[in-house]
Short mmCIF file of C-alpha atoms in Angstrom, two decimals:
data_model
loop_
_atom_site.label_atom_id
_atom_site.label_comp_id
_atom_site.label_asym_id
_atom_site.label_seq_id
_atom_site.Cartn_x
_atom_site.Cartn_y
_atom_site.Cartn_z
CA UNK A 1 0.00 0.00 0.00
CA UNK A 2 1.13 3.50 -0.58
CA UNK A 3 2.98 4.94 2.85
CA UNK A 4 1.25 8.56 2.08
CA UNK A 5 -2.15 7.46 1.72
CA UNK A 6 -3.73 6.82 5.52
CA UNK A 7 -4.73 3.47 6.65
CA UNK A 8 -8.30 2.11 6.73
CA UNK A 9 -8.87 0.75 9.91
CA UNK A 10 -11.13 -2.33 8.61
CA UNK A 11 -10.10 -5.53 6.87
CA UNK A 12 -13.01 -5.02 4.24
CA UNK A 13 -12.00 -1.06 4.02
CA UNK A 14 -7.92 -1.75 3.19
CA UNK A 15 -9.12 -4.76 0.60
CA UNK A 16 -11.59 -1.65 -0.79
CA UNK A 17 -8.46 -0.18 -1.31
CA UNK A 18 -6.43 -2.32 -2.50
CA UNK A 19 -8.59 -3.33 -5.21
CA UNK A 20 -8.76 0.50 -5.93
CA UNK A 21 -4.91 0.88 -6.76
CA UNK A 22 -5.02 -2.61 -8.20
CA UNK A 23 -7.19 -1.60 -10.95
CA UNK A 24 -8.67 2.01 -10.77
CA UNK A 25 -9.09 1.50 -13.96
CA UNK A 26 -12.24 -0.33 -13.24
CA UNK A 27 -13.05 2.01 -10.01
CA UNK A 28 -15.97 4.16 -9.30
CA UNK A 29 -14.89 7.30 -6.88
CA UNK A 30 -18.54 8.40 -5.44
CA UNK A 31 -18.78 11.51 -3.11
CA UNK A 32 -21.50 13.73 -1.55
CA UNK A 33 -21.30 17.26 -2.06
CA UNK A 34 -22.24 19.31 1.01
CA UNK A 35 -19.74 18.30 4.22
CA UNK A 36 -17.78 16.04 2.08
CA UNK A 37 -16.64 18.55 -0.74
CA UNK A 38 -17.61 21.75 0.52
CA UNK A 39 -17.75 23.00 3.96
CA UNK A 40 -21.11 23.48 5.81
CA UNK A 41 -22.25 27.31 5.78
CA UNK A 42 -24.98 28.93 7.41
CA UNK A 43 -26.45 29.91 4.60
CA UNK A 44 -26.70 27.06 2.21
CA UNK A 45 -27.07 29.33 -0.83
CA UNK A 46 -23.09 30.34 -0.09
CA UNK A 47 -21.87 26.61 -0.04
CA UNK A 48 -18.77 26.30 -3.06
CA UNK A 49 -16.34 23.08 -3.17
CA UNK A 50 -13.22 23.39 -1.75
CA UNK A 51 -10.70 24.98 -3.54
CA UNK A 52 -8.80 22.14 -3.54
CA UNK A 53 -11.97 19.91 -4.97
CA UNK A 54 -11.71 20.31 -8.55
CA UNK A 55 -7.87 20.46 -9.37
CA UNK A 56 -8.05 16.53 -7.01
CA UNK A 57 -11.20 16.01 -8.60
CA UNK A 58 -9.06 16.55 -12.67
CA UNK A 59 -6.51 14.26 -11.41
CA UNK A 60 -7.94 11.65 -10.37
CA UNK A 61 -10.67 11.27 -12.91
CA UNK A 62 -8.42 10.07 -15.93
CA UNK A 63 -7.25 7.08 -14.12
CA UNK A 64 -10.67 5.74 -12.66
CA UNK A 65 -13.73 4.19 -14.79
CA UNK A 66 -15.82 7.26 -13.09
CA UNK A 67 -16.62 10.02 -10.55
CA UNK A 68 -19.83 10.80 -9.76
CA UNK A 69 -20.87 13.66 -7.14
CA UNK A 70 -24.16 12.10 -5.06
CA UNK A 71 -26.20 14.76 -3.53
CA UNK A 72 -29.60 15.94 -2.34
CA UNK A 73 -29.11 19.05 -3.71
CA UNK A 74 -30.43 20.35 -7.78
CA UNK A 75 -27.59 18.71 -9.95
CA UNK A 76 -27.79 21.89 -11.35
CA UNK A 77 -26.79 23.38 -8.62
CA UNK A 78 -24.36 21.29 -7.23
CA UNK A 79 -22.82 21.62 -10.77
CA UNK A 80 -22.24 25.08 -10.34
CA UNK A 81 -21.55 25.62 -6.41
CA UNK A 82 -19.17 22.81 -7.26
CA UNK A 83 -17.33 24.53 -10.72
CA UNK A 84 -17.40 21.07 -12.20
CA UNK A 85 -18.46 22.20 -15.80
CA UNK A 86 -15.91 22.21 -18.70
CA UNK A 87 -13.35 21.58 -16.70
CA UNK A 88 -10.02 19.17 -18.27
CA UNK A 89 -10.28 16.42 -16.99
CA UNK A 90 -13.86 15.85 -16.13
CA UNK A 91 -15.52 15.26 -19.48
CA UNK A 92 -17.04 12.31 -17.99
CA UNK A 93 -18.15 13.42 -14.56
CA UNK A 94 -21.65 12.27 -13.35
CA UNK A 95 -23.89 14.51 -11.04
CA UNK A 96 -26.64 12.76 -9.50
CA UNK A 97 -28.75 15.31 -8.10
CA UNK A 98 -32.07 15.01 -5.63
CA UNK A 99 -30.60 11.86 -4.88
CA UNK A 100 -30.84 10.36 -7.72
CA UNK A 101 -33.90 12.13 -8.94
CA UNK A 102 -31.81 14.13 -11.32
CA UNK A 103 -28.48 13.35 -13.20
CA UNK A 104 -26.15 15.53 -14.84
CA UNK A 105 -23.72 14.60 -17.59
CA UNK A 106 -20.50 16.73 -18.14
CA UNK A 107 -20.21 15.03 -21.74
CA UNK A 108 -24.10 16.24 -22.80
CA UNK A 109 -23.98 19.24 -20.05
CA UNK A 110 -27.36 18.43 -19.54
CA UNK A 111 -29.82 17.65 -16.60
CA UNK A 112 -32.35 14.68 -17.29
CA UNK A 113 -34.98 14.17 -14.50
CA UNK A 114 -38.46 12.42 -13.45
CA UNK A 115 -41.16 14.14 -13.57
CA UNK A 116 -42.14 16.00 -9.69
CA UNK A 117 -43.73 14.62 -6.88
CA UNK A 118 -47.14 16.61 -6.43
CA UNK A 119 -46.74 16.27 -3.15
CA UNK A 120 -43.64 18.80 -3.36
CA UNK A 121 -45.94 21.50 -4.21
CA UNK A 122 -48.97 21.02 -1.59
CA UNK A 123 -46.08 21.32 1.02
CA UNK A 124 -44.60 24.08 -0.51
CA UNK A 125 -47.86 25.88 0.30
CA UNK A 126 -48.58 25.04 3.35
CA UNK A 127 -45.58 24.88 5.50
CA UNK A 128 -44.91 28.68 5.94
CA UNK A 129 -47.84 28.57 7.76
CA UNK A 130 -47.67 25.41 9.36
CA UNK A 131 -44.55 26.47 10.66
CA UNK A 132 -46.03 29.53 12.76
CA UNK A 133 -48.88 27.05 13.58
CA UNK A 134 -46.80 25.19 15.49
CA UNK A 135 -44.25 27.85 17.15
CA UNK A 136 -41.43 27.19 15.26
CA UNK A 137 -38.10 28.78 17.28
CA UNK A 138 -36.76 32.31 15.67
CA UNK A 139 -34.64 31.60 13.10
CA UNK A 140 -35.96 28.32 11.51
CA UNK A 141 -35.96 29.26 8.36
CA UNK A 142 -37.14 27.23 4.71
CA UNK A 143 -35.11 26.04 1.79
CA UNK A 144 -36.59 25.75 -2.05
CA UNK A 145 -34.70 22.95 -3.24
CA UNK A 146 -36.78 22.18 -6.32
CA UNK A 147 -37.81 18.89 -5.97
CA UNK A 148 -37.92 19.22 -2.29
CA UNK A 149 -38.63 21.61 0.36
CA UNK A 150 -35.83 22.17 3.36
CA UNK A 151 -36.04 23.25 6.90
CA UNK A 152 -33.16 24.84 8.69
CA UNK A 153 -32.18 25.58 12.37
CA UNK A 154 -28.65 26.35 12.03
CA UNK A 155 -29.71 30.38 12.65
CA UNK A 156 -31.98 29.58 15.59
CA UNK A 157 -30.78 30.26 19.00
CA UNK A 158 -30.56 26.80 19.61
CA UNK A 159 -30.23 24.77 16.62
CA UNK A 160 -29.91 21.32 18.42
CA UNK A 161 -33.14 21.92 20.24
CA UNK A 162 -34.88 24.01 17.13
CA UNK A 163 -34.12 20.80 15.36
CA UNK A 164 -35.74 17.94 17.72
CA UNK A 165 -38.84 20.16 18.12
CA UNK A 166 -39.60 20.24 14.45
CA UNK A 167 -38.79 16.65 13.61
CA UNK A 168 -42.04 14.92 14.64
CA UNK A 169 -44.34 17.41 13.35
CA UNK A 170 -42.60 18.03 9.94
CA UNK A 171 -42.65 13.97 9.63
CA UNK A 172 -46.26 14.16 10.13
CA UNK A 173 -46.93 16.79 7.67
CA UNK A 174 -44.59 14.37 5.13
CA UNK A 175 -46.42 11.50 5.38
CA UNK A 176 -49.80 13.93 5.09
CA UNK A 177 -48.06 14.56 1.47
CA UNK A 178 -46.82 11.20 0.41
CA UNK A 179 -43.29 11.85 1.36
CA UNK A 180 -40.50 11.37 3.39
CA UNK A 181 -38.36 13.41 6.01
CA UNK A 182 -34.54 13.33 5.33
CA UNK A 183 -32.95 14.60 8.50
CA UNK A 184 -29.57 16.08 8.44
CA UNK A 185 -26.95 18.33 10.18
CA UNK A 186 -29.39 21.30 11.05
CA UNK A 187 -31.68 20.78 8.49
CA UNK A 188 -34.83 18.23 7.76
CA UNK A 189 -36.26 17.74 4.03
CA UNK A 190 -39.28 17.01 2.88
CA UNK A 191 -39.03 15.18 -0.22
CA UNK A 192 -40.58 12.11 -2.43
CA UNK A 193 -39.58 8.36 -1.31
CA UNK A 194 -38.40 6.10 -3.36
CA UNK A 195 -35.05 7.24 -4.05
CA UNK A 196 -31.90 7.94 -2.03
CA UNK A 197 -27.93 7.95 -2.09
CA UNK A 198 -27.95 4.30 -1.98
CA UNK A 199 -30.28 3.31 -4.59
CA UNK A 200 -28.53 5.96 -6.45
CA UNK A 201 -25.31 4.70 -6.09
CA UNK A 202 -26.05 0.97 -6.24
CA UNK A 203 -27.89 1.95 -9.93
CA UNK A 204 -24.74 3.59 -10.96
CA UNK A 205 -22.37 0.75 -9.67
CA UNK A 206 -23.96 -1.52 -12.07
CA UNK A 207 -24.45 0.48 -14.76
CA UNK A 208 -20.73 0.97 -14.56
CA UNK A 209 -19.65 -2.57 -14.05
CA UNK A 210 -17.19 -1.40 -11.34
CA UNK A 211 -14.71 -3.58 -9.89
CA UNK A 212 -14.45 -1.39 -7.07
CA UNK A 213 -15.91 1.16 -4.96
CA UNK A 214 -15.37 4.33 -3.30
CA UNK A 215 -17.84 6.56 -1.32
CA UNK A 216 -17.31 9.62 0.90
CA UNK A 217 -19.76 11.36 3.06
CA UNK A 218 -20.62 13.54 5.88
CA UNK A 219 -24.44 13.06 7.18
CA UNK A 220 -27.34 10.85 7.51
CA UNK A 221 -28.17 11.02 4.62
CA UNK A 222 -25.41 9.10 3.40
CA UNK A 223 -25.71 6.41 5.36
CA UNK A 224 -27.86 4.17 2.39
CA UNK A 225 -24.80 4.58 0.50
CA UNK A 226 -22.61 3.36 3.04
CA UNK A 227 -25.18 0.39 3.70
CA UNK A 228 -24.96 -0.14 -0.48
CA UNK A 229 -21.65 -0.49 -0.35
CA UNK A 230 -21.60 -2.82 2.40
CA UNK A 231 -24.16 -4.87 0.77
CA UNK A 232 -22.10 -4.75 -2.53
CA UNK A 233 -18.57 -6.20 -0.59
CA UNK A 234 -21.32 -8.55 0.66
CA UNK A 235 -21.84 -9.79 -2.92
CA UNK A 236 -17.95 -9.67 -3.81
CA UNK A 237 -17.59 -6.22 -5.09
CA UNK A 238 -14.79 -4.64 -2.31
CA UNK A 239 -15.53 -1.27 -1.60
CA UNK A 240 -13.96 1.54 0.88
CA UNK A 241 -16.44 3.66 3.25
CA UNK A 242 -14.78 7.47 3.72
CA UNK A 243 -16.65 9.99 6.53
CA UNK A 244 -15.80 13.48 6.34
CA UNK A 245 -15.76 13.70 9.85
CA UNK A 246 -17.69 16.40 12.12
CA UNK A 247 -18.96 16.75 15.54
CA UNK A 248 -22.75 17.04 14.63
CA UNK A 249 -23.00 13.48 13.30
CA UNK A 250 -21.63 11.23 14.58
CA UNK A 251 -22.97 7.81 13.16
CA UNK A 252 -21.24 8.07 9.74
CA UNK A 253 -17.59 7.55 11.55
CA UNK A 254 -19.16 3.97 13.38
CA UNK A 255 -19.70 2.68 10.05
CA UNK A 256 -16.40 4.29 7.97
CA UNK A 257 -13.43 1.97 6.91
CA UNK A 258 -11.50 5.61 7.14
CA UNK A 259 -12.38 8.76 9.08
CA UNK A 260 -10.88 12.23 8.03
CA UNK A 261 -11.27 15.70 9.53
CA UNK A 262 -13.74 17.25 6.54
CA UNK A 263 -13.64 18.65 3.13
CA UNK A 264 -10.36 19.61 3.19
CA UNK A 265 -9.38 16.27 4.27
CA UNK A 266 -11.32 14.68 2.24
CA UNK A 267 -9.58 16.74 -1.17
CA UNK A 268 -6.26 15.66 0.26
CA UNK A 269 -6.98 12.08 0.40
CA UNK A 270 -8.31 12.29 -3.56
CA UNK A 271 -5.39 14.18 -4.31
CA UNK A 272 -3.12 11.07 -2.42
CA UNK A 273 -5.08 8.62 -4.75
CA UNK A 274 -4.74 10.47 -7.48
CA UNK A 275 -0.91 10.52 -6.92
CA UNK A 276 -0.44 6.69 -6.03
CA UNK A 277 -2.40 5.59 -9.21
CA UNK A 278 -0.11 7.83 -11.36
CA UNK A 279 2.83 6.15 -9.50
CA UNK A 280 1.58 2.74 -9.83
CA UNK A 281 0.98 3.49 -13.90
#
């Protein structure tokens, strides 16, 4: 193994590896977006990719069958918060946006989609005033995400408690609607079921015919791509588990073959890679 890159700290995680310099060729490099590469802002609206992102991103992409960005966000958006587009060395990048709900293709620059859950819309309407209905703390404040509507307590005096007083209610006006709540760090989403980061990722995985598999993330709702990835070691495809590490969740770094300190870890680990599969070529 190459001395620069860090250590997994599972069996299954350093033959995830392995298999990764053995043949990146044949390796998919999967990451989440917000927490993973960008850092987590008060205002989501402000949220870019790490500097660092890209330029790792460019380097690594060459040598590997395919990257693909996984996030709950608008592709679209995540496409540009991210500067991914026309950039040398990531013709071939994949965006799956709304996880999985939307996908964007740097070779077509294009976003295809299913069609909206109506559901989106009725709660779109009411939960302004559902919200003051049922005293909301100061500062909660609501997302437009498209194909899914966001609450946020990161502003509120006390975001932690904000947070656990909305989460019962909100889940009750979701299943009112036909959808699901998708809690995360701060912030609970309303949005269709069917679909998340694992299906998402588990689609891609075969559509790719990977050998091997790589995810990073940074909240709940990455753990059903963690779990895919566990189920596809389980069925002989060796995968390695990366949390961007934080103090608000804590559950991701239980489950991760590696743990590092947050985007900026996270960009120096893909630039590592990107650097031991150019010295391996």
């Amino acid at each position: 193994m190459v001395s620069s890159l860090p250590h997994p700290t599972t069996s299954a995680g350093r033959d995830g590896l392995a298999a990764f310099l053995a043949r990146p060729d044949r390796a998919v490099v999967a990451l989440d977006f917000d927490g993973t590469l960008a850092e987590i802002v008060p205002d989501p609206e402000q949220a870019r990719a790490h500097p660092g992102a890209v330029p790792a991103l460019a380097a690594l992409a060459p040598s590997v069958a395919s990257v693909a960005v996984v996030t709950g966000r608008p592709a679209g958006v995540a496409v540009r918060y991210g500067g991914f587009a026309g950039v040398p060395g990531l013709e071939h990048l994949v965006v799956l946006g709304h996880y999985g709900a939307e996908r964007w293709d740097a070779v077509t620059g294009t976003v295809q989609a299913a069609a909206p859950h109506p559901g989106v819309a009725s709660v779109r309407a009411e939960l302004p005033g559902y919200l003051d209905r049922i005293g909301a703390w100061p500062g909660t404040w609501i997302e437009e995400k498209g194909r899914a509507v966001a609450v946020h307590t990161r502003r509120s005096t006390d975001p932690q408690a904000a947070f656990e007083a909305l989460e019962e209610p909100l889940a009750d006006l979701a299943t009112r609607h036909g959808l699901v709540l998708e809690p995360g760090r701060m912030v609970l989403e309303l949005r269709p079921p069917g679909m998340d980061k694992g299906v998402a990722l588990a689609e891609y995985v075969r559509e790719v015919g990977a050998g091997s598999v790589l995810y990073a993330g940074d909240d709940l709702g990455d753990l059903p791509a963690f779990a895919a990835v566990e189920k596809l070691r389980s069925d002989g495809t060796p995968g390695l588990l990366v949390c961007s590490g934080s103090t608000e969740v804590t559950e991701l770094a239980d489950r991760a073959d590696l743990s590092v300190p947050g985007p900026a870890a996270v960009v120096g680990f893909l630039s590592e890679l990107a650097k031991a599969v150019r010295e391996d070529r």
